Coordinates of C-alpha atoms in Angstrom, one line a residue:
M1 CA -30.0 -5.8 13.4
G2 CA -30.2 -9.4 14.5
N3 CA -28.2 -12.1 12.7
N4 CA -31.4 -13.9 11.5
Q5 CA -32.8 -10.7 10.0
K6 CA -29.5 -9.9 8.4
K7 CA -29.3 -13.4 6.9
S8 CA -32.9 -13.0 5.6
E9 CA -32.1 -9.7 3.9
Q10 CA -28.9 -11.2 2.3
Q11 CA -30.8 -14.1 0.9
N12 CA -33.5 -11.8 -0.5
N13 CA -30.8 -9.7 -2.1
T14 CA -29.2 -12.8 -3.6
Q15 CA -32.5 -13.9 -5.0
N16 CA -33.1 -10.5 -6.5
I17 CA -29.6 -10.6 -8.2
L18 CA -30.4 -14.1 -9.6
Q19 CA -33.9 -13.1 -10.7
D20 CA -32.4 -10.1 -12.6
L21 CA -29.9 -12.4 -14.3
M22 CA -32.6 -14.9 -15.3
K23 CA -34.8 -12.2 -16.7
S24 CA -32.0 -10.7 -18.8
N25 CA -31.3 -11.7 -22.4
L26 CA -29.0 -14.5 -21.5
K27 CA -28.1 -15.4 -25.1
A28 CA -26.7 -11.9 -25.7
Q29 CA -24.7 -11.6 -22.4
T30 CA -21.0 -11.0 -22.9
H31 CA -20.1 -9.9 -19.4
I32 CA -21.6 -10.9 -16.1
D33 CA -20.6 -9.5 -12.7
L34 CA -22.3 -11.2 -9.8
Q35 CA -21.6 -9.4 -6.5
L36 CA -22.8 -11.9 -3.9
K37 CA -20.5 -10.8 -1.0
N38 CA -21.4 -12.4 2.3
Y39 CA -24.2 -14.5 0.7
T40 CA -24.6 -18.3 0.9
L41 CA -26.3 -19.8 -2.1
S42 CA -28.9 -22.5 -1.5
N43 CA -29.0 -25.6 -3.7
K44 CA -31.9 -24.1 -5.5
Q45 CA -30.0 -20.8 -6.2
V46 CA -26.9 -22.8 -7.3
A47 CA -29.1 -24.5 -9.8
Q48 CA -30.7 -21.2 -11.0
L49 CA -27.2 -19.7 -11.5
N50 CA -25.9 -22.6 -13.5
N51 CA -29.0 -23.0 -15.6
S52 CA -28.7 -19.3 -16.5
L53 CA -25.0 -19.4 -17.3
V54 CA -25.4 -22.4 -19.6
K55 CA -27.6 -20.3 -21.8
C56 CA -24.9 -17.5 -22.0
Q57 CA -23.3 -18.8 -25.1
K58 CA -21.6 -15.5 -26.0
L59 CA -20.3 -14.9 -22.5
K60 CA -16.7 -13.7 -22.5
S61 CA -16.2 -12.4 -19.0
L62 CA -17.5 -13.7 -15.6
V63 CA -16.9 -12.2 -12.2
L64 CA -18.2 -14.1 -9.1
N65 CA -17.7 -12.3 -5.8
L66 CA -18.4 -14.5 -2.8
N67 CA -16.0 -12.9 -0.4
K68 CA -16.9 -13.3 3.2
E69 CA -16.4 -10.2 5.3
S70 CA -17.1 -9.1 8.9
I71 CA -15.3 -5.7 8.6
S72 CA -17.2 -2.8 7.0
D73 CA -16.0 0.0 4.7
D74 CA -16.5 2.5 7.5
Q75 CA -14.3 0.5 9.9
I76 CA -11.5 0.4 7.3
N77 CA -11.8 4.1 6.7
Q78 CA -11.7 4.9 10.4
L79 CA -8.6 2.8 10.8
F80 CA -6.9 4.5 7.9
T81 CA -7.8 7.9 9.4
K82 CA -6.5 6.9 12.8
Y83 CA -3.3 5.2 11.5
S84 CA -2.7 7.2 8.3
S85 CA 1.0 6.4 8.3
I86 CA 0.5 2.8 7.4
K87 CA -2.1 3.2 4.6
K88 CA 0.6 3.2 1.9
Y89 CA 1.9 -0.2 3.0
V90 CA -1.5 -1.9 2.7
E91 CA -2.7 -3.6 -0.5
T92 CA -6.1 -2.4 -1.4
G93 CA -8.2 -2.3 -4.5
N94 CA -11.4 -3.8 -5.9
N95 CA -10.3 -7.4 -5.5
V96 CA -9.2 -7.1 -1.9
S97 CA -11.8 -7.9 0.8
N98 CA -12.1 -5.7 3.8
D99 CA -11.2 -8.6 6.1
Q100 CA -7.9 -9.0 4.2
I101 CA -7.3 -5.2 4.4
Y102 CA -7.9 -5.4 8.2
S103 CA -5.4 -8.2 8.6
Q104 CA -2.8 -6.3 6.7
I105 CA -3.5 -3.2 8.9
L106 CA -3.0 -5.4 12.0
F107 CA 0.2 -6.8 10.7
F108 CA 1.8 -3.4 10.1
L109 CA 0.4 -2.0 13.4
N110 CA 2.2 -4.8 15.2
I111 CA 5.5 -3.8 13.4
F112 CA 5.3 -0.1 13.7
Y113 CA 3.5 0.3 17.0
E114 CA 5.0 -2.9 18.6
G115 CA 1.6 -4.1 19.6
N116 CA 0.6 -0.8 21.2
H117 CA -2.8 -0.4 19.5
D118 CA -6.4 -1.3 20.1
C119 CA -7.0 -3.6 17.1
Q120 CA -7.9 -7.2 17.8
E121 CA -7.0 -10.3 15.9
L122 CA -9.7 -11.0 13.3
R123 CA -11.9 -14.0 14.0
L124 CA -13.6 -15.4 10.9
N125 CA -17.2 -16.5 11.3
D126 CA -18.1 -20.1 10.8
I127 CA -19.1 -20.5 7.1
E128 CA -21.8 -22.7 5.9
A129 CA -20.8 -25.3 3.5
Q130 CA -21.3 -23.8 0.1
G131 CA -20.9 -26.8 -2.2
N132 CA -19.9 -26.6 -5.8
I133 CA -21.2 -23.3 -7.1
L134 CA -20.1 -23.4 -10.7
L135 CA -20.6 -26.9 -12.2
E136 CA -18.2 -28.6 -14.6
E137 CA -21.0 -28.9 -17.1
T138 CA -21.8 -25.2 -16.9
M139 CA -18.2 -24.2 -17.6
S140 CA -17.9 -26.7 -20.5
N141 CA -20.7 -24.8 -22.3
L142 CA -19.0 -21.4 -21.9
I143 CA -16.8 -22.0 -25.0
N144 CA -16.2 -18.2 -25.5
L145 CA -15.2 -17.4 -21.9
N146 CA -11.8 -15.7 -21.9
S147 CA -11.9 -13.9 -18.5
L148 CA -12.8 -15.4 -15.1
Q149 CA -12.6 -13.8 -11.7
L150 CA -13.4 -15.7 -8.5
N151 CA -13.4 -13.7 -5.3
L152 CA -13.5 -16.2 -2.5
D153 CA -11.7 -14.5 0.4
G154 CA -12.5 -15.9 3.9
N155 CA -14.6 -18.8 2.7
Q156 CA -12.5 -21.4 4.5
L157 CA -12.7 -23.6 1.5
G158 CA -10.0 -26.0 2.7
D159 CA -8.5 -28.6 0.5
G160 CA -11.9 -30.0 -0.4
G161 CA -13.1 -26.7 -1.8
A162 CA -9.8 -26.4 -3.7
V163 CA -10.7 -29.6 -5.6
W164 CA -13.9 -27.9 -6.8
I165 CA -11.9 -25.0 -8.2
C166 CA -9.6 -27.5 -10.0
K167 CA -12.6 -29.1 -11.7
V168 CA -14.0 -25.7 -12.7
L169 CA -10.7 -24.6 -14.2
S170 CA -10.2 -27.9 -16.0
R171 CA -13.1 -26.9 -18.3
C172 CA -11.8 -23.4 -19.0
K173 CA -9.8 -24.1 -22.1
T174 CA -10.2 -20.7 -23.7
L175 CA -9.3 -18.5 -20.7
N176 CA -6.8 -15.6 -21.3
N177 CA -7.4 -13.9 -18.0
L178 CA -7.7 -15.7 -14.6
N179 CA -8.0 -13.8 -11.3
M180 CA -8.4 -15.9 -8.1
Q181 CA -8.7 -14.2 -4.7
L182 CA -8.2 -17.0 -2.1
W183 CA -7.0 -15.2 1.1
K184 CA -7.4 -17.1 4.3
N185 CA -9.1 -20.2 3.1
K186 CA -7.3 -22.9 5.2
I187 CA -5.8 -24.2 2.0
G188 CA -2.9 -26.7 2.6
D189 CA -0.4 -28.3 0.3
R190 CA -3.0 -30.7 -1.2
G191 CA -5.4 -27.9 -1.9
I192 CA -3.0 -25.5 -3.5
S193 CA -1.7 -28.4 -5.6
S194 CA -5.2 -29.0 -6.9
I195 CA -5.7 -25.4 -7.8
A196 CA -2.3 -25.4 -9.5
E197 CA -3.4 -28.4 -11.5
G198 CA -6.5 -26.6 -12.6
I199 CA -4.5 -23.5 -13.7
S200 CA -2.3 -25.8 -15.8
S201 CA -5.4 -26.7 -17.9
C202 CA -5.7 -23.0 -19.0
A203 CA -3.0 -23.2 -21.6
Q204 CA -3.9 -19.9 -23.3
L205 CA -3.5 -17.6 -20.2
T206 CA -1.8 -14.3 -20.7
T207 CA -2.9 -12.8 -17.4
L208 CA -2.8 -14.6 -14.1
T209 CA -3.6 -13.2 -10.7
L210 CA -3.3 -15.6 -7.7
N211 CA -3.8 -14.2 -4.2
A212 CA -3.2 -17.2 -1.9
S213 CA -2.0 -15.2 1.1
A214 CA -2.6 -16.3 4.7
N215 CA -3.2 -20.0 4.0
L216 CA -1.5 -23.1 5.3
F217 CA 0.6 -24.5 2.5
G218 CA 4.3 -25.0 2.6
K219 CA 7.1 -25.9 0.2
E220 CA 5.2 -28.8 -1.5
G221 CA 2.4 -26.4 -2.4
A222 CA 5.0 -23.9 -3.7
F223 CA 6.5 -26.6 -5.8
S224 CA 3.1 -27.2 -7.4
I225 CA 2.8 -23.5 -8.2
S226 CA 6.2 -23.5 -9.8
T227 CA 5.3 -26.5 -11.9
T228 CA 2.2 -24.8 -13.1
L229 CA 3.9 -21.5 -13.9
S230 CA 6.4 -23.4 -16.0
S231 CA 3.5 -24.4 -18.3
C232 CA 2.2 -20.8 -18.7
K233 CA 4.4 -19.8 -21.5
M234 CA 2.2 -17.1 -22.9
L235 CA 2.0 -15.0 -19.7
T236 CA 2.5 -11.2 -20.1
H237 CA 1.0 -10.3 -16.7
L238 CA 1.6 -12.2 -13.5
D239 CA 0.4 -11.1 -10.0
I240 CA 1.2 -13.7 -7.3
N241 CA 0.7 -13.0 -3.6
L242 CA 1.9 -15.6 -1.1
F243 CA 2.2 -13.3 1.9
N244 CA 2.2 -15.0 5.3
N245 CA 2.4 -18.7 4.4
Q246 CA 5.0 -21.3 5.3
I247 CA 6.7 -21.9 2.0
G248 CA 10.3 -21.4 3.1
E249 CA 13.5 -21.1 1.2
E250 CA 13.1 -24.2 -1.1
G251 CA 9.5 -23.5 -2.1
A252 CA 10.1 -19.8 -2.8
S253 CA 13.3 -20.4 -4.7
A254 CA 11.5 -22.9 -7.0
I255 CA 8.8 -20.3 -7.8
C256 CA 11.5 -17.6 -8.5
R257 CA 13.4 -19.8 -10.9
V258 CA 10.3 -20.5 -12.9
I259 CA 9.2 -16.9 -13.0
G260 CA 12.5 -16.3 -14.9
S261 CA 11.3 -18.6 -17.7
C262 CA 8.2 -16.4 -18.3
Q263 CA 10.1 -14.3 -20.7
L264 CA 7.1 -12.6 -22.3
L265 CA 6.2 -10.9 -19.0
E266 CA 5.6 -7.1 -19.2
N267 CA 3.9 -6.8 -15.8
L268 CA 5.1 -8.6 -12.6
K269 CA 3.9 -8.3 -9.1
F270 CA 5.4 -10.8 -6.6
V271 CA 4.6 -10.7 -2.8
L272 CA 6.5 -12.9 -0.4
C273 CA 6.4 -10.8 2.8
N274 CA 6.7 -12.5 6.2
N275 CA 7.7 -16.0 4.9
Q276 CA 11.1 -16.4 6.7
I277 CA 13.0 -16.4 3.4
G278 CA 16.6 -15.3 3.1
D279 CA 19.4 -14.8 0.6
R280 CA 18.8 -18.0 -1.4
V281 CA 15.4 -16.8 -2.5
A282 CA 16.7 -13.3 -3.2
F283 CA 19.5 -14.7 -5.3
C284 CA 17.0 -16.8 -7.3
F285 CA 14.7 -13.8 -7.8
G286 CA 17.6 -11.7 -9.0
T287 CA 18.5 -14.4 -11.6
A288 CA 14.9 -14.5 -12.7
L289 CA 14.8 -10.7 -13.2
S290 CA 17.9 -10.9 -15.4
N291 CA 15.8 -12.9 -17.9
L292 CA 12.8 -10.5 -17.9
M293 CA 14.0 -7.7 -20.0
S294 CA 10.6 -6.9 -21.4
L295 CA 9.2 -5.8 -18.0
I296 CA 7.5 -2.4 -18.0
N297 CA 5.8 -2.6 -14.6
L298 CA 7.5 -4.4 -11.6
K299 CA 6.5 -4.7 -8.0
F300 CA 8.1 -7.0 -5.5
C301 CA 7.5 -7.1 -1.8
F302 CA 10.0 -9.1 0.3
S303 CA 9.5 -7.2 3.6
K304 CA 10.0 -8.7 7.0
N305 CA 12.2 -11.6 6.0
K306 CA 15.9 -12.4 6.6
I307 CA 17.5 -11.1 3.4
S308 CA 21.0 -9.6 3.7
D309 CA 23.5 -8.0 1.3
E310 CA 24.5 -11.4 -0.2
G311 CA 21.0 -11.9 -1.6
V312 CA 20.3 -8.3 -2.5
L313 CA 23.5 -8.0 -4.6
N314 CA 22.0 -10.5 -7.1
V315 CA 18.6 -8.7 -7.0
G316 CA 20.4 -5.6 -8.0
L317 CA 22.3 -7.3 -10.8
G318 CA 19.1 -8.8 -12.2
L319 CA 17.1 -5.6 -11.8
S320 CA 19.8 -3.7 -13.7
Q321 CA 18.8 -5.7 -16.8
C322 CA 15.2 -4.4 -16.7
I323 CA 16.0 -1.2 -18.5
Q324 CA 12.5 -0.8 -20.1
L325 CA 10.8 -0.3 -16.7
K326 CA 8.4 2.7 -16.4
N327 CA 6.9 1.8 -13.0
L328 CA 9.0 0.2 -10.2
D329 CA 7.9 -0.6 -6.7
I330 CA 10.5 -2.2 -4.4
R331 CA 9.5 -3.2 -0.8
M332 CA 12.3 -4.7 1.3
K333 CA 11.8 -3.1 4.6
F334 CA 12.7 -4.9 7.9
N335 CA 15.4 -7.2 6.5
K336 CA 19.2 -7.2 7.2
I337 CA 20.4 -5.1 4.2
G338 CA 23.5 -3.0 4.6
N339 CA 25.6 -0.7 2.5
D340 CA 26.6 -3.3 -0.2
G341 CA 23.0 -4.4 -0.8
A342 CA 21.7 -0.8 -0.8
S343 CA 24.4 0.2 -3.3
A344 CA 23.5 -2.7 -5.6
I345 CA 19.8 -1.8 -5.6
G346 CA 20.7 1.9 -6.1
S347 CA 22.9 1.0 -9.1
A348 CA 20.1 -0.9 -10.7
I349 CA 17.6 1.9 -10.2
G350 CA 20.1 4.2 -12.0
N351 CA 19.9 1.9 -15.1
C352 CA 16.1 2.4 -15.2
K353 CA 16.2 5.8 -17.0
Y354 CA 12.6 5.6 -18.3
L355 CA 11.0 5.4 -14.9
D356 CA 7.9 7.6 -14.4
N357 CA 6.9 6.2 -11.0
L358 CA 9.2 4.8 -8.3
S359 CA 8.3 3.4 -4.9
F360 CA 11.3 2.4 -2.9
F361 CA 10.7 1.1 0.7
I362 CA 13.9 0.0 2.4
G363 CA 13.4 1.2 5.9
G364 CA 14.3 -0.7 9.0
N365 CA 17.6 -2.2 7.7
Q366 CA 21.3 -1.5 8.4
I367 CA 22.1 1.1 5.8
G368 CA 24.8 3.7 6.5
N369 CA 26.3 6.6 4.6
D370 CA 28.0 4.5 1.9
G371 CA 24.8 2.8 0.9
A372 CA 22.7 5.9 1.0
Q373 CA 25.3 7.8 -1.1
N374 CA 25.2 5.2 -3.8
I375 CA 21.4 5.2 -3.8
G376 CA 21.5 8.9 -4.2
L377 CA 24.0 8.9 -7.0
C378 CA 21.9 6.5 -9.0
L379 CA 18.6 8.1 -8.2
S380 CA 19.9 11.3 -9.7
K381 CA 19.8 9.6 -13.1
C382 CA 16.0 9.1 -12.9
T383 CA 15.2 12.5 -14.3
Q384 CA 11.9 11.5 -15.8
L385 CA 10.2 10.7 -12.5
T386 CA 6.8 12.3 -11.8
N387 CA 5.9 10.3 -8.7
L388 CA 8.5 9.2 -6.1
D389 CA 7.7 7.4 -2.9
F390 CA 11.1 7.0 -1.1
R391 CA 11.3 5.5 2.4
I392 CA 14.6 4.9 3.9
Q393 CA 13.8 5.6 7.6
Q394 CA 15.1 3.7 10.6
N395 CA 18.6 3.1 9.2
Q396 CA 22.0 4.5 10.2
I397 CA 22.3 7.3 7.6
G398 CA 24.2 10.5 8.5
D399 CA 24.9 13.8 6.8
D400 CA 26.9 12.4 3.9
G401 CA 24.3 9.9 2.8
A402 CA 21.5 12.4 3.3
S403 CA 23.3 15.1 1.3
T404 CA 23.8 12.9 -1.8
I405 CA 20.1 11.8 -1.7
G406 CA 19.2 15.5 -1.4
T407 CA 21.2 16.4 -4.4
A408 CA 19.5 13.6 -6.3
L409 CA 16.1 15.1 -5.5
G410 CA 17.2 18.3 -7.2
N411 CA 17.6 16.3 -10.4
C412 CA 14.0 15.1 -10.3
K413 CA 12.5 18.4 -11.5
L414 CA 9.4 16.8 -13.0
L415 CA 8.1 15.5 -9.7
T416 CA 4.5 16.3 -8.9
N417 CA 4.1 13.9 -6.0
L418 CA 6.8 13.2 -3.5
I419 CA 6.8 11.0 -0.4
F420 CA 10.2 11.2 1.3
Y421 CA 10.7 9.4 4.7
I422 CA 14.2 9.6 6.1
H423 CA 13.2 9.9 9.8
A424 CA 14.9 8.0 12.7
N425 CA 18.4 8.2 11.2
Q426 CA 21.5 10.3 12.3
I427 CA 21.0 13.4 10.1
G428 CA 22.3 16.8 11.3
D429 CA 22.2 20.3 9.8
N430 CA 24.5 19.6 6.8
G431 CA 22.4 16.7 5.6
A432 CA 19.1 18.5 6.1
Q433 CA 20.5 21.6 4.3
N434 CA 21.3 19.5 1.2
I435 CA 17.9 17.8 1.3
G436 CA 16.4 21.3 1.4
L437 CA 18.6 22.5 -1.5
G438 CA 17.4 19.5 -3.6
L439 CA 13.8 19.9 -2.6
S440 CA 13.9 23.6 -3.6
K441 CA 14.2 22.6 -7.2
C442 CA 11.1 20.4 -7.2
T443 CA 8.8 23.4 -8.0
Q444 CA 6.1 21.3 -9.7
L445 CA 5.1 19.5 -6.6
T446 CA 1.4 19.4 -5.7
N447 CA 1.6 16.7 -3.1
L448 CA 4.5 16.4 -0.6
E449 CA 5.1 14.2 2.4
L450 CA 8.4 15.0 4.1
A451 CA 9.4 13.1 7.3
L452 CA 12.6 14.2 8.9
G453 CA 11.7 13.5 12.6
Q454 CA 13.9 11.9 15.1
N455 CA 17.2 13.1 13.7
Q456 CA 19.7 15.8 14.9
I457 CA 18.5 18.8 12.8
G458 CA 19.0 22.3 14.2
N459 CA 18.3 25.8 13.0
D460 CA 20.5 25.8 10.0
G461 CA 19.0 22.6 8.5
A462 CA 15.5 23.6 9.4
S463 CA 16.0 27.0 7.8
T464 CA 17.0 25.6 4.4
I465 CA 14.1 23.1 4.5
G466 CA 11.8 26.1 5.2
T467 CA 13.2 28.0 2.2
A468 CA 12.5 24.9 0.1
L469 CA 8.9 24.8 1.2
G470 CA 8.5 28.3 0.0
N471 CA 9.6 27.3 -3.5
C472 CA 6.8 24.7 -3.7
K473 CA 4.0 27.1 -4.3
L474 CA 1.7 24.7 -6.1
L475 CA 1.3 22.4 -3.1
T476 CA -2.3 21.5 -2.2
N477 CA -1.4 18.6 0.2
L478 CA 1.5 18.8 2.6
K479 CA 2.6 16.4 5.4
F480 CA 5.6 17.9 7.2
Y481 CA 7.1 15.9 10.0
I482 CA 10.2 17.4 11.6
Y483 CA 9.5 16.5 15.3
A484 CA 12.0 15.4 17.9
N485 CA 15.0 17.4 16.5
Q486 CA 16.9 20.4 17.9
I487 CA 15.1 23.2 16.2
G488 CA 14.8 26.6 18.0
D489 CA 13.2 29.9 17.1
N490 CA 15.4 30.8 14.1
G491 CA 14.7 27.5 12.4
A492 CA 11.0 27.6 13.1
Q493 CA 10.8 31.1 11.8
N494 CA 12.2 30.1 8.5
I495 CA 9.9 27.1 8.3
G496 CA 7.0 29.5 9.0
L497 CA 8.2 31.9 6.3
G498 CA 8.4 29.1 3.8
L499 CA 5.0 27.7 4.8
S500 CA 3.4 31.2 4.4
K501 CA 4.0 30.9 0.6
C502 CA 2.0 27.7 0.3
T503 CA -1.3 29.5 -0.1
Q504 CA -3.0 26.8 -2.2
L505 CA -2.9 24.2 0.6
T506 CA -6.2 22.4 1.4
N507 CA -4.7 19.7 3.5
L508 CA -1.9 20.3 6.0
D509 CA -0.4 17.8 8.5
F510 CA 2.3 19.8 10.4
R511 CA 4.3 18.1 13.2
I512 CA 7.1 20.1 14.8
Q513 CA 6.6 18.9 18.4
Q514 CA 9.5 18.0 20.8
N515 CA 11.9 20.8 19.7
Q516 CA 13.1 24.0 21.4
I517 CA 10.7 26.5 19.8
G518 CA 9.7 29.6 21.7
N519 CA 7.4 32.6 21.1
D520 CA 9.2 34.0 18.0
G521 CA 9.2 30.7 16.1
A522 CA 5.6 29.9 17.1
S523 CA 4.5 33.4 16.1
T524 CA 5.9 33.1 12.5
I525 CA 4.3 29.7 12.1
G526 CA 1.1 31.1 13.3
T527 CA 1.2 33.9 10.8
A528 CA 1.9 31.3 8.1
L529 CA -1.3 29.4 9.1
G530 CA -3.2 32.6 8.5
N531 CA -2.0 32.6 4.9
C532 CA -3.4 29.1 4.3
K533 CA -7.0 30.3 4.0
L534 CA -8.1 27.3 1.8
L535 CA -7.4 24.7 4.4
T536 CA -10.2 22.2 5.1
N537 CA -8.2 19.6 7.0
L538 CA -5.5 20.6 9.5
K539 CA -3.3 18.6 11.9
F540 CA -1.1 20.9 13.9
Y541 CA 1.2 19.3 16.5
I542 CA 3.5 21.8 18.2
G543 CA 3.5 20.4 21.8
A544 CA 6.5 19.9 24.0
N545 CA 8.3 23.1 23.1
Q546 CA 8.9 26.4 25.0
I547 CA 5.9 28.4 23.7
G548 CA 4.4 31.1 26.0
D549 CA 1.4 33.4 25.7
N550 CA 2.7 35.6 22.9
G551 CA 3.5 32.6 20.6
A552 CA 0.1 31.0 21.4
Q553 CA -1.7 34.3 20.7
N554 CA -0.1 34.5 17.2
I555 CA -1.0 30.9 16.5
G556 CA -4.5 31.7 17.5
L557 CA -4.7 34.8 15.3
G558 CA -3.5 32.7 12.3
L559 CA -5.9 29.9 13.0
S560 CA -8.8 32.4 13.2
K561 CA -8.3 33.0 9.4
C562 CA -8.7 29.3 8.5
T563 CA -12.5 29.6 8.3
Q564 CA -13.0 26.7 5.8
L565 CA -11.7 24.0 8.2
K566 CA -13.9 20.9 8.6
N567 CA -11.4 18.7 10.5
L568 CA -8.9 20.0 13.0
D569 CA -6.5 18.1 15.1
F570 CA -4.7 20.7 17.3
I571 CA -2.1 19.6 19.9
I572 CA -0.1 22.3 21.8
Q573 CA 0.2 20.9 25.3
Q574 CA 3.4 20.7 27.3
N575 CA 4.3 24.3 26.6
Q576 CA 4.2 27.4 28.9
I577 CA 0.8 28.9 27.7
G578 CA -1.3 30.8 30.2
N579 CA -4.7 32.5 30.0
D580 CA -3.9 35.1 27.4
G581 CA -2.6 32.5 24.8
A582 CA -5.4 30.1 25.6
S583 CA -8.1 32.8 25.2
T584 CA -6.9 33.8 21.7
I585 CA -6.8 30.2 20.6
G586 CA -10.3 29.7 21.9
T587 CA -11.5 32.8 20.0
A588 CA -9.9 31.4 16.9
L589 CA -11.9 28.1 17.3
G590 CA -15.0 30.2 17.3
N591 CA -14.2 31.4 13.8
C592 CA -14.0 27.8 12.5
K593 CA -17.8 27.5 12.1
L594 CA -17.6 24.6 9.6
L595 CA -15.8 22.2 11.9
T596 CA -17.3 18.8 12.1
N597 CA -14.4 17.0 13.8
L598 CA -12.2 18.5 16.5
I599 CA -9.3 17.0 18.5
F600 CA -7.9 19.6 20.9
Y601 CA -5.1 19.3 23.5
I602 CA -3.8 22.3 25.3

């Protein structure tokens, strides 16, 4: 479809939306949700919109979505399918535009894949000047409006457009709930200061969401945000995202100090990733947390900065005061945190005994056994957890640290969902055995992601892990990554025996490549596959081992029973498989008649 035709269709759709609004009973409207994504309103349409809104005297809630996007839903889904390991790191949701999601994906691909990927930097299209969409006079008439959401991602508003937002907000005296999505709008210090001034006019706010990530403001803009927050005394919910700006230590510290004065907060989300901040900011944030003892939900993201033990110690002290927390999400990966900082955070988590949901991302730091042991000792006190996402990969953890963390898992008997990433450490059999012993007590699990790859695990550790899998009989979704270790036939056989008991699985991602597995181990794993008859999605990576025809034949026989498969990713190359093994696998594929997607390397 040509650009001119697409623009014509968009304008027609815009007109239809506005016509529907004008035909409605405007005087009775209490909630209006205008989804005008990728549309540019003409002067006539702006007038129609404002003339309609002026008549909505009972209007309490207004959503205006004018996000500009060049990335489709399908493109995002394809990227998440291709790079599934980074999906958890990316902020999504109804308010996040596809272009913003794409930029986050690119950011994490550059970290985890070190630039070795095929995604290109997003180039925003030139945006036609939109002008003032909501007029001051219009907003002045909406005397009952208590909720306003402006989705303006990628509009390249600049400082001039920010002045328009300020004027709109200055008329919103009755707002309780304000949500502004302003990602990548070329807003500098002057612009964010104008927006902050507008927010200050909304003296009755209890809920504020401000996503100003990927803009151009620095510390002066951050100072303006801090001044505004100091006037928002009634806030119970604050969500502020300043990812990828240039605010620096002074600006971020000022915001942190003021957050600590918002003592009515029950929900706080604070994102400061990739801002070159260090211990000074972490110290101020810790002090702020110590004042927020009413918090129930807390998420803070300080990843890819320069924070070390010195700053994290105070974060831990502050967090330890937040004993009412039920949901906690900590993201501090790729900093300079060592044992002391990890121990402080661990101690704080141990104080949060009411936690139902915990996400703890602290991979890519400098944590050794001492830090991991203290994290484990404190995690063992969180006995009410039902959902745990624990990522401590790419550190320097050995058997002692892994063992204590494993014991802690055994105390979390109510878990139904567990993501446990401890790959790329220095864990051997003893550590893996204790992880397995702990995991074996988590019998209520329905979803499990277990990443133990790139360690030093042999048969003994793998065997105990396998036994643990066999105890998790309720699993419907399993990701099992134990690649690049030292596992031979005996360990693989016990993994297979455990897997064979997981008969409720519908989704299995099984990666045991780069080990020392021969025919016996492969055969038992193959038999296990045959027990998983409900599978619809299977990723099976067992390449770079020592498997011959006999092992491949048994894998094929097992695969032939997985007749419900729709998606199969099967990689078994770099083994010693000949014609007999390949033939049986080929016959098995013929039984998978429902397949729509197949990736096959032999």
